[in-house]
XYZ file of C-alpha atoms in Angstrom:
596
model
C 11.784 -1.294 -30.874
C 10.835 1.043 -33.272
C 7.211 1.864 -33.010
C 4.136 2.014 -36.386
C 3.067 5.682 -35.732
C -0.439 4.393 -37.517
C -1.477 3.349 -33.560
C -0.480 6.502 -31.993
C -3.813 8.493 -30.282
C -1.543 11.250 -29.869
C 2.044 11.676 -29.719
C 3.470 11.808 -26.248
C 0.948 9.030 -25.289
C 3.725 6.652 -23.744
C 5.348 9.310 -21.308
C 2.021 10.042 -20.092
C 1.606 5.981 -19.814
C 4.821 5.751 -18.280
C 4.169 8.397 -15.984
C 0.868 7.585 -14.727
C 2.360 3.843 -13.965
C 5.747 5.573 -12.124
C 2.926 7.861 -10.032
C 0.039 4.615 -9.204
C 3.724 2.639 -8.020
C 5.063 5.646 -5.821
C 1.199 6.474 -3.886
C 0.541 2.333 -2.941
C 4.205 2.484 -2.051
C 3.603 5.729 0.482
C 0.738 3.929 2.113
C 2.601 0.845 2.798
C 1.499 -1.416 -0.232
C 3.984 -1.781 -2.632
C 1.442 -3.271 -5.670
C 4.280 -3.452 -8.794
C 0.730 -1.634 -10.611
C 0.661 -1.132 -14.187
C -0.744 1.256 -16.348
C -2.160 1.474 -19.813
C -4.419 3.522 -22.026
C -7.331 2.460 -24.008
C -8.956 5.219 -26.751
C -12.130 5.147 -28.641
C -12.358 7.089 -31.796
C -15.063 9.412 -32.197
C -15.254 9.460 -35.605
C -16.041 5.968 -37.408
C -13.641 7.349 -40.191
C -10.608 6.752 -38.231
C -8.479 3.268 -39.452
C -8.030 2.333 -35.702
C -11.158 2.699 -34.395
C -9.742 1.091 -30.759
C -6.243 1.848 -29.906
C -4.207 0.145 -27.132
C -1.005 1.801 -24.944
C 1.370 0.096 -25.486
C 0.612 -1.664 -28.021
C 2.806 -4.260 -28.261
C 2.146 -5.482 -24.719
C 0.209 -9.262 -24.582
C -2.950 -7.251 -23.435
C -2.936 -5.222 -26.824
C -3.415 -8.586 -28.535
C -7.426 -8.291 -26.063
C -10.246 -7.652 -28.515
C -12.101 -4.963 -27.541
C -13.925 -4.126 -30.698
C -17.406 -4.961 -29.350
C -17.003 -2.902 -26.545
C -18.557 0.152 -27.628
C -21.831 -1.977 -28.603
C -21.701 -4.063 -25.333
C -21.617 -0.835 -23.211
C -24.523 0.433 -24.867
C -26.630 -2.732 -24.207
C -25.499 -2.467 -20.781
C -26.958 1.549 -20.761
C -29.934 0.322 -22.559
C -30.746 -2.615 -19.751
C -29.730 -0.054 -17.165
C -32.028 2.312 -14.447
C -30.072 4.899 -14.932
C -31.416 4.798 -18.445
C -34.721 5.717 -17.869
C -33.783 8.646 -15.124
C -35.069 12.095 -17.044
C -33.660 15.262 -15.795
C -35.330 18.953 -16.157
C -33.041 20.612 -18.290
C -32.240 18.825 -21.893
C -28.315 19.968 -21.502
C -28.287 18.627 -18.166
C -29.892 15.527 -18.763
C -27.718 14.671 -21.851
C -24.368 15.313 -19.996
C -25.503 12.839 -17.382
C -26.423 10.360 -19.796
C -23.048 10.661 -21.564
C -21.453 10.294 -18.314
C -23.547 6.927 -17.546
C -22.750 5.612 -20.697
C -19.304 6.127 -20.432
C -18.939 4.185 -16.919
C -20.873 1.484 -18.674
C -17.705 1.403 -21.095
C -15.602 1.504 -18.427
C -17.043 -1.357 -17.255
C -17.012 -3.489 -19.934
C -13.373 -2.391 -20.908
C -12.288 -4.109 -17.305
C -14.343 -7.188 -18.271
C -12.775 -7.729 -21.243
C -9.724 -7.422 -20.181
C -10.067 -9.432 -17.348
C -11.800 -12.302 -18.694
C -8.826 -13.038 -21.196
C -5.844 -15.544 -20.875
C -3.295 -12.397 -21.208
C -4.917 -10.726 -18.349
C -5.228 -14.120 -15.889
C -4.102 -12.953 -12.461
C -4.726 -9.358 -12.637
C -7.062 -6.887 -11.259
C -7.685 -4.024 -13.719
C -9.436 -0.646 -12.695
C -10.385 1.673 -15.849
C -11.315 5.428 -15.088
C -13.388 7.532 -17.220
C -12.418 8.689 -20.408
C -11.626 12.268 -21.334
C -11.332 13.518 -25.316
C -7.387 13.466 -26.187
C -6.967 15.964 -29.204
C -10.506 15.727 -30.113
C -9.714 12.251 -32.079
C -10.234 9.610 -29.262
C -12.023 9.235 -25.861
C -9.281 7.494 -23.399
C -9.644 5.542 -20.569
C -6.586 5.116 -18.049
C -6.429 1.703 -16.876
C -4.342 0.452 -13.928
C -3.898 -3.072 -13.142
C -2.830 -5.028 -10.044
C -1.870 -8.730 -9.002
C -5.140 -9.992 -7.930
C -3.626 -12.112 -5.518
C -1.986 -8.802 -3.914
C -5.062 -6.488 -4.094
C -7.113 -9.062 -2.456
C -4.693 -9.758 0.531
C -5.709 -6.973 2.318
C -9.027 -6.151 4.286
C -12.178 -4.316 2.626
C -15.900 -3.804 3.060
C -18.037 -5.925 1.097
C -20.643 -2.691 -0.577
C -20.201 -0.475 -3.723
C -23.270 1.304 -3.567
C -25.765 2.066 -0.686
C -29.255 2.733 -1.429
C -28.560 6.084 -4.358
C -25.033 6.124 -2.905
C -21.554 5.184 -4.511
C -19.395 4.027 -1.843
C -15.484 2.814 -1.288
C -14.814 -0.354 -0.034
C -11.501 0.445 0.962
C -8.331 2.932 1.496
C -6.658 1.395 -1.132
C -10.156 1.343 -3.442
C -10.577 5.077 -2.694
C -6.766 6.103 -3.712
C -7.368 3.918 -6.942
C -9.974 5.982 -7.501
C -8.604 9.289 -7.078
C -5.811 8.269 -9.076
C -7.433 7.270 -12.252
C -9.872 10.760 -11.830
C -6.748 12.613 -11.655
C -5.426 10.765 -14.645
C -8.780 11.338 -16.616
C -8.267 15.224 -15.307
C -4.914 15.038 -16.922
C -6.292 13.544 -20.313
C -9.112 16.293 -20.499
C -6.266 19.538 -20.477
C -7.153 21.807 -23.559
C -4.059 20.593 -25.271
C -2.783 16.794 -25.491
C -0.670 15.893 -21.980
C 2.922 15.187 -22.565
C 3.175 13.688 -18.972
C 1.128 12.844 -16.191
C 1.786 16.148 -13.931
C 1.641 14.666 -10.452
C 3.682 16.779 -8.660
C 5.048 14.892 -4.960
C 3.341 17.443 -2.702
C 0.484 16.596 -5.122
C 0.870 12.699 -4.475
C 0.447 13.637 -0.635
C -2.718 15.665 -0.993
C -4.265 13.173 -3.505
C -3.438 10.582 -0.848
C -5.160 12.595 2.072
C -7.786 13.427 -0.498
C -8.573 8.771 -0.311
C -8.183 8.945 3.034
C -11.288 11.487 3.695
C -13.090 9.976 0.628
C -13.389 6.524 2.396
C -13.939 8.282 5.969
C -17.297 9.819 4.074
C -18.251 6.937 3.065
C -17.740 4.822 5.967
C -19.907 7.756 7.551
C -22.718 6.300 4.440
C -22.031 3.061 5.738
C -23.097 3.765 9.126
C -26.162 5.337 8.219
C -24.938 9.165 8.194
C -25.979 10.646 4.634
C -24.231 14.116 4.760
C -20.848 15.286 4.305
C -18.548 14.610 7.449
C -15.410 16.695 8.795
C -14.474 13.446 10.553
C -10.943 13.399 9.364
C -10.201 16.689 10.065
C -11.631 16.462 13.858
C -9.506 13.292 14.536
C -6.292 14.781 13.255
C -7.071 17.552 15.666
C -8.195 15.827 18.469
C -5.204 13.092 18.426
C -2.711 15.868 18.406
C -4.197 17.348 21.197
C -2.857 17.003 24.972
C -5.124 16.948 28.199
C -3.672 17.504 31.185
C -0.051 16.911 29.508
C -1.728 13.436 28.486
C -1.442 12.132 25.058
C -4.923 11.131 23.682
C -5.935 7.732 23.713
C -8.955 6.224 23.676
C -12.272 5.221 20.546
C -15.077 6.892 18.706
C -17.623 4.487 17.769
C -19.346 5.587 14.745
C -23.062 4.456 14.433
C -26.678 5.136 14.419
C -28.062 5.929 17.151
C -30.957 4.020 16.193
C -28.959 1.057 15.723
C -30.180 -1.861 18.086
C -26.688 -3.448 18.970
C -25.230 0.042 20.045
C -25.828 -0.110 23.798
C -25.943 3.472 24.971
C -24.571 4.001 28.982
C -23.962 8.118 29.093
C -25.987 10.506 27.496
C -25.197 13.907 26.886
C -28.129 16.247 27.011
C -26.065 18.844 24.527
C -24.192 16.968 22.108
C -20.827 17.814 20.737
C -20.461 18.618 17.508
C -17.192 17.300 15.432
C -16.167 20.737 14.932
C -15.794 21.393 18.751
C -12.530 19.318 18.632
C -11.455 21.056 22.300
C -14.378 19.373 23.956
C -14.325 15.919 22.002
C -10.714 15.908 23.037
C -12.003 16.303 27.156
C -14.529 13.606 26.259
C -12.444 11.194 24.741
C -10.756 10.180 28.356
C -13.799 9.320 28.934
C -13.618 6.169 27.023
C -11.924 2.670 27.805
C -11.815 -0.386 26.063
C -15.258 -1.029 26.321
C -17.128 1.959 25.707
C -16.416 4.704 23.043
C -17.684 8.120 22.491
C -21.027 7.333 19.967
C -21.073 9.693 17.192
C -23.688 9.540 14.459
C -21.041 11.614 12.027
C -22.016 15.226 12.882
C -21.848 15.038 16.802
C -20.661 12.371 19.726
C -23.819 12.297 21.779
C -22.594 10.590 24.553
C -20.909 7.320 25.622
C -21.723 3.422 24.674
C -20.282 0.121 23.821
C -20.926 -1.920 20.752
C -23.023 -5.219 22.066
C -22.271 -8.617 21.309
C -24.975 -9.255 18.828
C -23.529 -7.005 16.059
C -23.528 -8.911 12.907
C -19.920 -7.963 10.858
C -21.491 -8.343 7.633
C -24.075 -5.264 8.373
C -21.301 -2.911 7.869
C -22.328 -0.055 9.595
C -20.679 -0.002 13.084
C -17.346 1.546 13.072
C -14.603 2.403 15.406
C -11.919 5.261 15.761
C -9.107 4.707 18.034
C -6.370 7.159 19.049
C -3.707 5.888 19.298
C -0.699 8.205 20.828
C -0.320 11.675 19.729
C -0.862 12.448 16.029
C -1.915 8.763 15.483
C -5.682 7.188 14.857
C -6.578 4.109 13.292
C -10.063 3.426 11.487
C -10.998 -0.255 12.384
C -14.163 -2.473 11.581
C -15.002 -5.661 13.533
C -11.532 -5.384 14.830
C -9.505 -5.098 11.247
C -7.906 -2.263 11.232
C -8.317 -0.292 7.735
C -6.897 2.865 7.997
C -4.300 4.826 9.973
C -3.417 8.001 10.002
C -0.031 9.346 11.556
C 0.628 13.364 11.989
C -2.093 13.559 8.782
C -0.275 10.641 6.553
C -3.003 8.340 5.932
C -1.320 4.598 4.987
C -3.004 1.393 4.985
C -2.169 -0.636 8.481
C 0.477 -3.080 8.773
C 0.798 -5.885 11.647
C 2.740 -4.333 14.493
C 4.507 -7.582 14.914
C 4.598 -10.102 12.090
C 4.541 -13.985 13.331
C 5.849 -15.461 10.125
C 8.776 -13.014 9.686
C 9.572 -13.189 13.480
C 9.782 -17.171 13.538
C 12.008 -17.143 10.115
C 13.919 -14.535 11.985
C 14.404 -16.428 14.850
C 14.943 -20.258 12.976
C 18.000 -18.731 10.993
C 19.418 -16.822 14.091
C 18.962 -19.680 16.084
C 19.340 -22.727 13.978
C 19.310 -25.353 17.079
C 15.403 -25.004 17.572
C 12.648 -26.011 15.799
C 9.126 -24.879 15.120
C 7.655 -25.215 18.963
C 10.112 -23.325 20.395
C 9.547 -20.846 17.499
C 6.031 -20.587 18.591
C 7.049 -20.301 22.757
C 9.154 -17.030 21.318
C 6.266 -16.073 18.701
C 4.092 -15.970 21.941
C 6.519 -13.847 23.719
C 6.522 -11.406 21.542
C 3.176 -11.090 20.638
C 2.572 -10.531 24.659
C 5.732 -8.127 24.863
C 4.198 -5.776 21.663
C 0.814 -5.360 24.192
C 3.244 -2.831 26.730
C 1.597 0.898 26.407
C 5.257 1.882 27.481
C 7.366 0.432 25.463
C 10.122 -2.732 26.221
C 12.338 -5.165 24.965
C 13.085 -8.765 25.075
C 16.175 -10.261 24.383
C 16.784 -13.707 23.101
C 20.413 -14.669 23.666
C 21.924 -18.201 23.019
C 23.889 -18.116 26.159
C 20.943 -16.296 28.273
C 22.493 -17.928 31.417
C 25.762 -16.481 31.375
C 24.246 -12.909 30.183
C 22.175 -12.753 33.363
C 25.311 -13.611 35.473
C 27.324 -10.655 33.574
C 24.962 -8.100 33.703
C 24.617 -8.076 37.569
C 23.818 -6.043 39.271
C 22.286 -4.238 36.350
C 20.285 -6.903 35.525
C 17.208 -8.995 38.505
C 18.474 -12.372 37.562
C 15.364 -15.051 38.084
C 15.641 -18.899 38.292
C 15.004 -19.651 34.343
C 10.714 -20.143 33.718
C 8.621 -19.839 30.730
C 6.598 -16.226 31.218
C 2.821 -16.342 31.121
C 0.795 -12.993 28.888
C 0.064 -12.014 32.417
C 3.449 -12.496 34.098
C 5.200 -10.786 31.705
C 2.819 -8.143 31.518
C 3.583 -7.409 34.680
C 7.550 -7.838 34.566
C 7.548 -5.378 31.326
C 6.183 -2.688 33.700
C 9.486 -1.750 35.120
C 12.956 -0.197 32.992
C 15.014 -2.289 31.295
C 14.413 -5.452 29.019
C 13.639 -9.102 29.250
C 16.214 -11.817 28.497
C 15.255 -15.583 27.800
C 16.706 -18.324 25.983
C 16.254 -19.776 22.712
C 13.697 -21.464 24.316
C 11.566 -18.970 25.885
C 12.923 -19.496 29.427
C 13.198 -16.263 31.706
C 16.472 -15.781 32.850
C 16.681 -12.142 33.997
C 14.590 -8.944 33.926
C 14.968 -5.164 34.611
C 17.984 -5.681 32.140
C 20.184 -2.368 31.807
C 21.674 -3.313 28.318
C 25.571 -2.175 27.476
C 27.429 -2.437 24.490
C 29.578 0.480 22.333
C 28.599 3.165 20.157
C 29.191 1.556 16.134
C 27.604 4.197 14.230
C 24.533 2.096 13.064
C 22.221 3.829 15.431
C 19.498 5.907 14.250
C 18.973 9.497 15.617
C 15.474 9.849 14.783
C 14.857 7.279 17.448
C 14.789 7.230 21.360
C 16.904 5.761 24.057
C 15.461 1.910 23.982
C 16.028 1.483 20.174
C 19.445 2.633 20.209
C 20.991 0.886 23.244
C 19.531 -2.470 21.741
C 21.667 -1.250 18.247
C 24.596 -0.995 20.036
C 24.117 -4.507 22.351
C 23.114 -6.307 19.382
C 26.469 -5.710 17.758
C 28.601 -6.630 20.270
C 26.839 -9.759 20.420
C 28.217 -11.215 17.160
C 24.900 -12.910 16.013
C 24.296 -14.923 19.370
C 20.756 -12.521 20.048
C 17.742 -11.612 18.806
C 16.121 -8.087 20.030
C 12.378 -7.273 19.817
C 11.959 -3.617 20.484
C 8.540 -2.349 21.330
C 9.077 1.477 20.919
C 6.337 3.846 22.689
C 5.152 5.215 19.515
C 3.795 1.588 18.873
C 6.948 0.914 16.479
C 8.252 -2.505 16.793
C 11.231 -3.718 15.390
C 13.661 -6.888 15.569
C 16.948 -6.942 15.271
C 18.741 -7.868 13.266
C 16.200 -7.308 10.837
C 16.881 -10.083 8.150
C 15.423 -10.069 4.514
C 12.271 -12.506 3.728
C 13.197 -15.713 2.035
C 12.961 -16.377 -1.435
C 13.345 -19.008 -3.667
C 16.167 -19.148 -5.612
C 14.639 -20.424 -8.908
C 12.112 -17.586 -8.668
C 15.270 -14.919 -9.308
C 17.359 -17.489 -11.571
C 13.607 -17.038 -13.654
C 14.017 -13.252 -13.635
C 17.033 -13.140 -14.968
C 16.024 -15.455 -17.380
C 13.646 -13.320 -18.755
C 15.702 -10.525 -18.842
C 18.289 -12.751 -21.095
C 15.598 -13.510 -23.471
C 13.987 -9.938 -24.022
C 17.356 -9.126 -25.407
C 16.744 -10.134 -29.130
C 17.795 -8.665 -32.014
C 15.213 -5.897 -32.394
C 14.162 -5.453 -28.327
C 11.041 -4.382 -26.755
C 12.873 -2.017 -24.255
C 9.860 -1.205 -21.822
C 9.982 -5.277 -21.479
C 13.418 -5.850 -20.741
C 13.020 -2.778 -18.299
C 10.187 -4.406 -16.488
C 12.097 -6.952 -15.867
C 15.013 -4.713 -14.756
C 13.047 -2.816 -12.038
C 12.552 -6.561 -11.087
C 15.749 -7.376 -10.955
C 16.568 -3.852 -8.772
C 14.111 -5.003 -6.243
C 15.342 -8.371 -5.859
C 19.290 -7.006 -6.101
C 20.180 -7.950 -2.473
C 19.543 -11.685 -3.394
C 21.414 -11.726 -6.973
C 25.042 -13.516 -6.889
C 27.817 -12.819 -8.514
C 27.626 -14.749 -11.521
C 23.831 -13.499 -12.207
C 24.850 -9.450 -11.540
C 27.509 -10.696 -14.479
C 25.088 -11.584 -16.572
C 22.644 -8.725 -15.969
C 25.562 -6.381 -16.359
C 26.455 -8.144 -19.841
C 22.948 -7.968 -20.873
C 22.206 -4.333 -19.957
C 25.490 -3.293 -22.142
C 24.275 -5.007 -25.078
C 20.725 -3.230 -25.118
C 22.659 -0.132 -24.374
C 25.192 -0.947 -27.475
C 21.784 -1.436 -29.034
C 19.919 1.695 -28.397
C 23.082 3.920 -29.547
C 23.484 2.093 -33.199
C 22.417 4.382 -36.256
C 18.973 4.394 -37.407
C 18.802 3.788 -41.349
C 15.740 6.035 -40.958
C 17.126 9.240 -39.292
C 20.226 10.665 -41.476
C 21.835 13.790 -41.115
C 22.552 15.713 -44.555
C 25.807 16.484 -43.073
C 26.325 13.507 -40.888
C 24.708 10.408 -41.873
C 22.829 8.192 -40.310
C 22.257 9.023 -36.601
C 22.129 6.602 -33.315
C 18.973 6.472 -31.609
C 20.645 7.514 -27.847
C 24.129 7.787 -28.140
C 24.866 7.091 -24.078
C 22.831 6.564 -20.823
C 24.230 6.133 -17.557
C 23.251 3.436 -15.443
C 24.948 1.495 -12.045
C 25.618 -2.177 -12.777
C 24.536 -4.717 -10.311
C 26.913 -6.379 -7.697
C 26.552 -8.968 -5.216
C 25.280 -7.563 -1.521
C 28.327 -8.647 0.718
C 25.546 -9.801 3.499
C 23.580 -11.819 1.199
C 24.390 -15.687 1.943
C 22.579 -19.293 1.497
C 20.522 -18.929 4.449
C 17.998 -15.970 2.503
C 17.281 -18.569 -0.326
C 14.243 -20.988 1.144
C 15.785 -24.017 -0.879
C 18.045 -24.142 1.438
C 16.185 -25.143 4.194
């Protein structure tokens, strides 16, 4: 679609959009929350001269259609009505670029509001940065918005601001954050951006960058005012042997004036966070129960969080290594941030029950939902084993304990208490039951043949489970708890979906195909279509295929407003590659939840 250059803030505005959306996508992604985030750009003209004194990127989306021509007024009621109004500052330069600064987060503000509170923006979450002058015409915010149904499924604090201080609620908050600053950073250059130059060892560091930015102010939250090198001493620490031991073991992170920390050690020289050598020695000091206390600039000895601690106070905090290179940032027991070898991501369930009992319904299609619970249980007791195991579920668990002697302890078939199997997971080898949860062997020495779908990166157990699983020609189901905490199931089917839910996709593709297209729609719904590829059949790849070839046959006709003297009238793009879609040889009936 051929775009009114009378809207245009400046002229490379959508690669910068499209940039900044491919860069918010690719950093929830790398932390283990894919969001499907979109970006968009919102400018201000300085001068009242200017025929579009609001402009909207792009502006032929549904949210272009938001009014937003009151914002500028409503933002300055909202500076007017605001303490930060009446703060005065010593010097009159100072003071005024404060000011402007206020006032722009108050139009921020308001931008997000408006766009939220309209019909085209139901169901989203929108964040708006501050602005930065693009080509000294308008003042543009970068906008990113979410699924609000998405953002809000996982965990956060419940605080903004703390007494004079801005705090993050979350990981994901803080890398929102640092995002749309480096956007606005990006807007400000001396000359108009052509793209949104996030380089990927710059994605990493801005990433890292989140991950101390919350740590700080979790350290606010707890009552600890000054800047804190906490990150930096865990990463050290957890990396850190003793004895040839890996680390393990918390940091609770409190006041030590707070009355529901219970102090039992204390040190009569604290250690500072900087002497990572020592914190290291005085982290085996702590169990499940008690932690190292440390008020954010030194662990002053040892104590345990008591049972009166109110979650919603917010400012008790725990640090757990977990293995080497690995901590994990939890409050009131939800985890909400780990960091592995200094990759920060947000915390996903070691072992998902959901997944596991869809898993186990379509290997097994003979039981029902209790005895996807008895196995659900299993599991969940199996993942607790520091070491690492497996357990096997085999259809014909009986006659696999009889051909596996004498590598195998077969037992008279019993359903495994937490405890029981605790126990029974302390020696080599892995547990096999039935379908039913019934023990039938342990100590199991697994066989099977080399197939090539192994993975090298990973150890002994996760390998020899590859290779028994395929010999076993779908009659098992393998939970492998690895003793870097991994977990992982084979065979690792795909979630459910509904089949209408893709038919609608496609759908949508078919009709964004008219006779003058909006091609950033129809590829939205593309890169919807790519991530739901494995579940496509034949007869919709067809039609994708036939409707990607007409926008391509589309893009490459002559534009009646671009002729060559010598040629005549030239084609927009004259060829782009691109892979059509086929049907996923493993995809069948059982992945679509109608057909349950």
């Amino acid at each position: 679609m051929r775009r009114s250059i009378t809207q245009f803030m400046w002229g490379f505005q959508p690669y910068f959009r499209n940039g900044m959306e491919r860069v918010a996508r690719d950093v929830f992604e790398q932390i283990g929350f894919g969001l499907g985030a979109r970006a968009f750009l919102v400018g201000f003209a300085d001068d009242p001269d200017q025929a579009f004194p609001v402009c909207f990127e792009p502006e032929h989306d549904p949210l272009a259609a938001v009014d937003l021509s009151s914002v500028a007024a409503d933002a300055q009621q909202r500076y007017e009505e605001s303490d930060e109004s009446r703060v005065m500052y010593g010097s009159h330069r100072h003071h005024e670029r404060i000011h402007r600064g206020y006032l722009d987060s108050f139009r921020a503000e308001t931008v997000r509001d408006a766009l939220a509170r309209s019909p085209e923006g139901a169901g989203l979450t929108f964040f708006v940065g501050s602005s930065a002058i693009v080509d000294g015409t308008y003042a543009v915010h970068p906008v990113v918005a979410v699924p609000t149904t998405r953002w809000e499924s996982k965990p956060t604090l419940s605080r903004v601001r703390i007494d004079r201080y801005t705090v993050v609620p979350s990981f994901q908050d803080s890398l929102m954050r640092e995002l749309l600053a480096a956007a606005t950073a990006d807007l400000g250059r001396s000359s108009p951006p052509e793209d949104f130059s996030i380089r990927w060892s710059d994605r990493s560091e801005l990433i890292r960058k989140a991950a101390r930015a919350f740590v700080q102010s979790v350290s606010v939250f707890s009552g600890y005012e000054f800047t804190s090198e906490l990150t930096v001493a865990l990463d050290e620490i957890s990396v850190q042997p003793y004895e040839g031991r890996s680390g393990s073991g918390g940091l609770l992170l409190a006041s030590e004036a707070n009355p529901h920390v219970e102090p039992v050690l204390e040190f009569v020289k604290p250690i500072r966070v900087s002497e990572t050598r020592s914190m290291r020695k005085a982290l085996e000091m702590a169990d499940p129960q008690h932690h190292l206390l440390c008020d954010g600039e030194k662990v002053v000895g040892l104590a345990r969080l008591r049972d009166t601690y109110a979650p919603a106070d917010e400012n008790a905090f725990v640090f757990n290594v977990m293995t080497r290179g690995v901590w994990e940032l939890s409050h009131d027991q939800v985890p909400l941030l780990r960091v592995s070898n200094t990759r920060p991501s947000l915390p996903q369930p070691r072992l998902d029950a959901q997944q596991l009992k869809s898993v186990a319904r379509r290997v097994f299609r003979e039981i029902g939902e209790s005895e996807a619970d008895v196995l659900w249980g299993l599991a969940e007791s199996a993942s607790a084993a520091s070491h690492g195991t497996m357990l096997v579920v085999h259809r014909n668990a009986s006659e696999e304990a009889m051909r596996l002697i004498p590598q195998a302890q077969q037992v008279r078939p019993q359903l495994l208490g937490a405890k029981v199997l605790a126990a029974v997971t302390s020696i080599d080898g892995a547990i096999l039951v039935d379908p039913t949860g019934a023990c039938h062997a342990v100590g199991v020495i697994l066989d099977g043949h080399a197939s090539g779908k192994g993975d090298s990166s990973r150890g002994a157990r996760f390998n020899s489970a590859v290779r028994y699983h395929d010999t076993q020609s779908g009659q098992c189901l393998v939970i492998i708890v690895s003793e870097d905490g991994m977990i992982n199931l084979l065979p690792n089917l795909r979630r459910q979906v509904a089949g209408g839910s893709v038919e609608s996709v496609v759908r949508q593709l078919e009709e964004s195909l008219t006779d003058d297209p909006d091609y950033e729609v129809f590829f939205r719904h593309w890169e919807h279509l790519e991530s739901l590829a494995f579940y496509l059949t034949a007869e919709q790849c067809n039609r994708i295929n036939v409707a990607r070839t007409r926008l391509e046959e589309h893009r490459a006709r002559p534009d009646p407003d671009d002729r060559d003297p010598n040629e005549g009238p030239v084609g927009r793009i004259t060829h782009v590659g691109w892979t059509p879609f086929a049907p996923d040889p493993e995809m069948n009936a059982s992945y679509f939840l109608d057909a349950e």
